[in-house]
PDB file of C-alpha atoms in Angstrom:
ATOM      1  CA  LYS A   1      -5.297 -19.317 -22.604  1.00 56.00           C
ATOM      2  CA  LEU A   2      -4.816 -19.632 -18.678  1.00 58.00           C
ATOM      3  CA  ARG A   3      -4.870 -23.193 -17.296  1.00 56.00           C
ATOM      4  CA  ALA A   4      -5.656 -24.176 -13.690  1.00 52.00           C
ATOM      5  CA  PRO A   5      -2.675 -25.680 -11.847  1.00 54.00           C
ATOM      6  CA  ARG A   6      -2.592 -29.455 -11.549  1.00 54.00           C
ATOM      7  CA  ARG A   7      -2.354 -29.426  -7.780  1.00 48.00           C
ATOM      8  CA  PRO A   8      -5.501 -27.945  -5.951  1.00 44.00           C
ATOM      9  CA  ASP A   9      -3.303 -26.607  -3.169  1.00 42.00           C
ATOM     10  CA  MET A  10      -1.393 -24.395  -5.633  1.00 47.00           C
ATOM     11  CA  VAL A  11      -2.172 -20.701  -5.563  1.00 49.00           C
ATOM     12  CA  LEU A  12      -1.142 -17.814  -7.696  1.00 47.00           C
ATOM     13  CA  ALA A  13       2.046 -16.200  -6.377  1.00 52.00           C
ATOM     14  CA  ARG A  14       1.604 -12.617  -4.965  1.00 54.00           C
ATOM     15  CA  PRO A  15       3.838 -10.905  -7.596  1.00 57.00           C
ATOM     16  CA  LEU A  16       1.902 -12.564 -10.365  1.00 59.00           C
ATOM     17  CA  LEU A  17      -1.523 -11.556  -8.743  1.00 56.00           C
ATOM     18  CA  ALA A  18      -0.259  -8.120  -8.369  1.00 59.00           C
ATOM     19  CA  ALA A  19       0.900  -7.747 -11.963  1.00 61.00           C
ATOM     20  CA  LEU A  20      -2.552  -9.309 -13.121  1.00 57.00           C
ATOM     21  CA  LEU A  21      -4.357  -6.879 -11.086  1.00 59.00           C
ATOM     22  CA  ARG A  22      -2.521  -3.986 -12.630  1.00 60.00           C
ATOM     23  CA  VAL A  23      -3.060  -5.340 -16.140  1.00 57.00           C
ATOM     24  CA  ALA A  24      -6.548  -6.063 -15.821  1.00 55.00           C
ATOM     25  CA  PRO A  25      -8.041  -4.124 -12.956  1.00 52.00           C
ATOM     26  CA  ALA A  26     -11.697  -5.115 -13.817  1.00 55.00           C
ATOM     27  CA  MET A  27     -10.746  -8.601 -13.006  1.00 52.00           C
ATOM     28  CA  GLY A  28     -11.604  -9.281  -9.396  1.00 56.00           C
ATOM     29  CA  PRO A  29     -11.019 -12.177  -6.832  1.00 57.00           C
ATOM     30  CA  ALA A  30     -13.882 -14.197  -8.200  1.00 57.00           C
ATOM     31  CA  THR A  31     -12.318 -14.295 -11.686  1.00 56.00           C
ATOM     32  CA  PHE A  32      -8.962 -15.517 -10.129  1.00 51.00           C
ATOM     33  CA  ALA A  33     -10.688 -18.181  -8.159  1.00 54.00           C
ATOM     34  CA  ARG A  34     -12.154 -19.633 -11.403  1.00 55.00           C
ATOM     35  CA  LEU A  35      -8.797 -19.499 -13.014  1.00 52.00           C
ATOM     36  CA  ALA A  36      -7.041 -21.428 -10.166  1.00 49.00           C
ATOM     37  CA  PRO A  37      -8.054 -23.021  -6.809  1.00 49.00           C
ATOM     38  CA  VAL A  38      -7.438 -20.446  -4.032  1.00 46.00           C
ATOM     39  CA  SER A  39      -7.609 -21.115  -0.344  1.00 49.00           C
ATOM     40  CA  LEU A  40     -10.266 -19.172   1.467  1.00 48.00           C
ATOM     41  CA  PRO A  41      -7.911 -16.931   3.445  1.00 54.00           C
ATOM     42  CA  LEU A  42      -5.924 -15.924   0.419  1.00 52.00           C
ATOM     43  CA  ALA A  43      -9.192 -15.168  -1.477  1.00 50.00           C
ATOM     44  CA  GLN A  44     -10.264 -12.969   1.467  1.00 53.00           C
ATOM     45  CA  ARG A  45      -7.015 -11.127   1.468  1.00 51.00           C
ATOM     46  CA  MET A  46      -7.338 -10.574  -2.214  1.00 49.00           C
ATOM     47  CA  GLU A  47     -10.797  -9.300  -1.827  1.00 50.00           C
ATOM     48  CA  ARG A  48      -9.704  -6.898   0.954  1.00 48.00           C
ATOM     49  CA  GLN A  49      -6.676  -5.699  -1.113  1.00 48.00           C
ATOM     50  CA  THR A  50      -8.906  -5.000  -4.045  1.00 45.00           C
ATOM     51  CA  ARG A  51     -11.438  -3.012  -1.932  1.00 42.00           C
ATOM     52  CA  MET A  52      -8.631  -0.923  -0.345  1.00 45.00           C
ATOM     53  CA  MET A  53      -7.161  -0.145  -3.815  1.00 48.00           C
ATOM     54  CA  CYS A  54     -10.412   1.199  -5.113  1.00 46.00           C
ATOM     55  CA  THR A  55     -11.225   4.855  -5.562  1.00 41.00           C
ATOM     56  CA  GLY A  56     -13.722   6.397  -3.342  1.00 44.00           C
ATOM     57  CA  GLY A  57     -17.305   5.373  -4.070  1.00 44.00           C
ATOM     58  CA  SER A  58     -20.781   5.731  -2.717  1.00 41.00           C
ATOM     59  CA  ASP A  59     -19.867   3.247   0.220  1.00 43.00           C
ATOM     60  CA  GLY A  60     -17.083   5.387   1.476  1.00 54.00           C
ATOM     61  CA  GLN A  61     -14.115   3.410   0.033  1.00 63.00           C
ATOM     62  CA  ARG A  62     -10.746   5.239  -0.061  1.00 77.00           C
ATOM     63  CA  THR A  63      -7.639   4.798  -2.034  1.00 83.00           C
ATOM     64  CA  VAL A  64      -4.473   3.414  -0.478  1.00 86.00           C
ATOM     65  CA  VAL A  65      -2.771   6.758  -0.801  1.00 88.00           C
ATOM     66  CA  GLU A  66      -5.529   8.352   1.153  1.00 91.00           C
ATOM     67  CA  GLN A  67      -5.435   5.735   3.874  1.00 92.00           C
ATOM     68  CA  CYS A  68      -1.653   6.318   4.234  1.00 93.00           C
ATOM     69  CA  ARG A  69      -2.038  10.011   4.381  1.00 95.00           C
ATOM     70  CA  GLN A  70      -4.687   9.776   7.079  1.00 95.00           C
ATOM     71  CA  LYS A  71      -2.703   7.328   9.013  1.00 96.00           C
ATOM     72  CA  ILE A  72       0.544   9.277   9.041  1.00 97.00           C
ATOM     73  CA  ALA A  73      -1.500  12.445   9.803  1.00 96.00           C
ATOM     74  CA  ALA A  74      -3.087  10.825  12.818  1.00 96.00           C
ATOM     75  CA  ALA A  75       0.192   9.493  14.148  1.00 96.00           C
ATOM     76  CA  LEU A  76       2.451  12.416  13.543  1.00 96.00           C
ATOM     77  CA  ASP A  77       0.281  15.521  13.573  1.00 95.00           C
ATOM     78  CA  PRO A  78       2.035  17.017  10.606  1.00 96.00           C
ATOM     79  CA  VAL A  79       2.299  20.738   9.725  1.00 95.00           C
ATOM     80  CA  GLN A  80       2.517  19.673   6.030  1.00 96.00           C
ATOM     81  CA  ILE A  81       1.919  16.211   4.394  1.00 96.00           C
ATOM     82  CA  GLN A  82       2.051  14.889   0.863  1.00 95.00           C
ATOM     83  CA  VAL A  83       1.440  11.227  -0.144  1.00 92.00           C
ATOM     84  CA  GLU A  84       1.193  10.306  -3.765  1.00 89.00           C
ATOM     85  CA  GLY A  85       1.240   7.222  -5.876  1.00 86.00           C
ATOM     86  CA  ALA A  86       4.721   6.758  -7.521  1.00 77.00           C
ATOM     87  CA  TYR A  87       5.092   6.385 -11.192  1.00 76.00           C
ATOM     88  CA  ASP A  88       1.631   7.293 -11.924  1.00 68.00           C
ATOM     89  CA  ASP A  89       0.413   4.159 -10.065  1.00 67.00           C
ATOM     90  CA  PRO A  90      -3.215   4.765  -9.456  1.00 61.00           C
ATOM     91  CA  ASN A  91      -3.390   1.839  -6.931  1.00 66.00           C
ATOM     92  CA  GLY A  92      -0.713   3.139  -4.793  1.00 68.00           C
ATOM     93  CA  SER A  93       1.337   0.001  -4.582  1.00 83.00           C
ATOM     94  CA  HIS A  94       4.442   2.369  -4.728  1.00 89.00           C
ATOM     95  CA  ILE A  95       4.082   5.649  -2.739  1.00 91.00           C
ATOM     96  CA  THR A  96       6.175   8.789  -2.025  1.00 91.00           C
ATOM     97  CA  ILE A  97       5.843  10.639   1.247  1.00 94.00           C
ATOM     98  CA  PHE A  98       6.841  14.314   2.158  1.00 96.00           C
ATOM     99  CA  CYS A  99       6.008  15.157   5.573  1.00 96.00           C
ATOM    100  CA  VAL A 100       6.828  18.016   8.047  1.00 96.00           C
ATOM    101  CA  SER A 101       6.088  17.364  11.677  1.00 96.00           C
ATOM    102  CA  GLU A 102       7.304  18.780  14.954  1.00 96.00           C
ATOM    103  CA  LYS A 103       7.615  15.120  16.315  1.00 96.00           C
ATOM    104  CA  PHE A 104      10.650  14.858  13.979  1.00 96.00           C
ATOM    105  CA  GLU A 105      12.508  17.628  15.890  1.00 96.00           C
ATOM    106  CA  GLY A 106      15.714  16.144  17.419  1.00 95.00           C
ATOM    107  CA  LYS A 107      15.222  12.831  15.652  1.00 96.00           C
ATOM    108  CA  ARG A 108      17.694  11.162  13.178  1.00 96.00           C
ATOM    109  CA  SER A 109      16.483  10.146   9.762  1.00 95.00           C
ATOM    110  CA  LEU A 110      16.206   6.353  10.665  1.00 96.00           C
ATOM    111  CA  ALA A 111      13.968   7.193  13.602  1.00 96.00           C
ATOM    112  CA  ARG A 112      11.738   9.441  11.468  1.00 96.00           C
ATOM    113  CA  GLN A 113      11.288   6.659   8.937  1.00 96.00           C
ATOM    114  CA  GLN A 114      10.380   4.226  11.650  1.00 96.00           C
ATOM    115  CA  MET A 115       7.769   6.565  12.916  1.00 96.00           C
ATOM    116  CA  VAL A 116       6.262   6.802   9.400  1.00 96.00           C
ATOM    117  CA  PHE A 117       6.467   2.991   8.801  1.00 96.00           C
ATOM    118  CA  LYS A 118       4.749   2.234  12.197  1.00 96.00           C
ATOM    119  CA  ALA A 119       1.968   4.494  11.177  1.00 96.00           C
ATOM    120  CA  ILE A 120       1.475   2.665   7.747  1.00 95.00           C
ATOM    121  CA  TRP A 121       2.316  -0.846   8.837  1.00 94.00           C
ATOM    122  CA  ASP A 122      -0.861  -2.404   7.844  1.00 92.00           C
ATOM    123  CA  GLU A 123      -0.754  -1.056   4.444  1.00 91.00           C
ATOM    124  CA  MET A 124       2.829  -2.067   3.970  1.00 91.00           C
ATOM    125  CA  GLN A 125       1.718  -5.615   4.792  1.00 91.00           C
ATOM    126  CA  GLY A 126      -0.898  -5.556   1.980  1.00 87.00           C
ATOM    127  CA  PRO A 127      -1.492  -3.234  -0.722  1.00 87.00           C
ATOM    128  CA  VAL A 128       1.646  -0.980  -0.501  1.00 89.00           C
ATOM    129  CA  HIS A 129       4.593  -2.755  -2.041  1.00 87.00           C
ATOM    130  CA  ALA A 130       7.197  -0.032  -1.431  1.00 90.00           C
ATOM    131  CA  VAL A 131       7.733   3.621  -0.357  1.00 92.00           C
ATOM    132  CA  ASP A 132       9.932   4.856  -3.190  1.00 90.00           C
ATOM    133  CA  ARG A 133      10.905   8.153  -1.665  1.00 92.00           C
ATOM    134  CA  MET A 134      10.376   9.602   1.841  1.00 95.00           C
ATOM    135  CA  VAL A 135      11.326  13.212   2.734  1.00 96.00           C
ATOM    136  CA  LEU A 136      10.670  13.802   6.520  1.00 96.00           C
ATOM    137  CA  LYS A 137      11.625  17.141   8.087  1.00 96.00           C
ATOM    138  CA  ALA A 138      11.045  19.083  11.200  1.00 96.00           C
ATOM    139  CA  PRO A 139       9.588  22.601  10.908  1.00 95.00           C
ATOM    140  CA  SER A 140      12.966  24.099  11.730  1.00 95.00           C
ATOM    141  CA  GLU A 141      14.610  22.482   8.746  1.00 94.00           C
ATOM    142  CA  VAL A 142      12.126  23.769   6.203  1.00 90.00           C
ATOM    143  CA  ASP A 143      13.129  26.976   4.211  1.00 73.00           C
TER     144      ASP A 143
END
């Protein structure tokens, strides 16, 4: 049985929260608020993250993977792009990226990665925990 912390200003740590969301995806922010006192800004962030991780519904919600794909496509105008959740992660907290863009022409690997991270910076601050694999090529480098 879960107990509430003794101090009201204590909140669940982010890694614990992420683990709980993966184990019990039906459990939303309201359930966590009943388990432990949560500050209002944290509760709002949790609700936003839960919404962002949802699959598309009638209200137009998109998955994190779809959001990352769209943001990279908007920033880099790729010839080819593939963004997937790594390790069969449906929430997309770990993603892999394959992208071919003319904007990568003449750029080194680090500069290419910086361009991609700049495009998905908001997701990296919230629902995306890590980019496990990133293959970034210019069209001239593709066989």
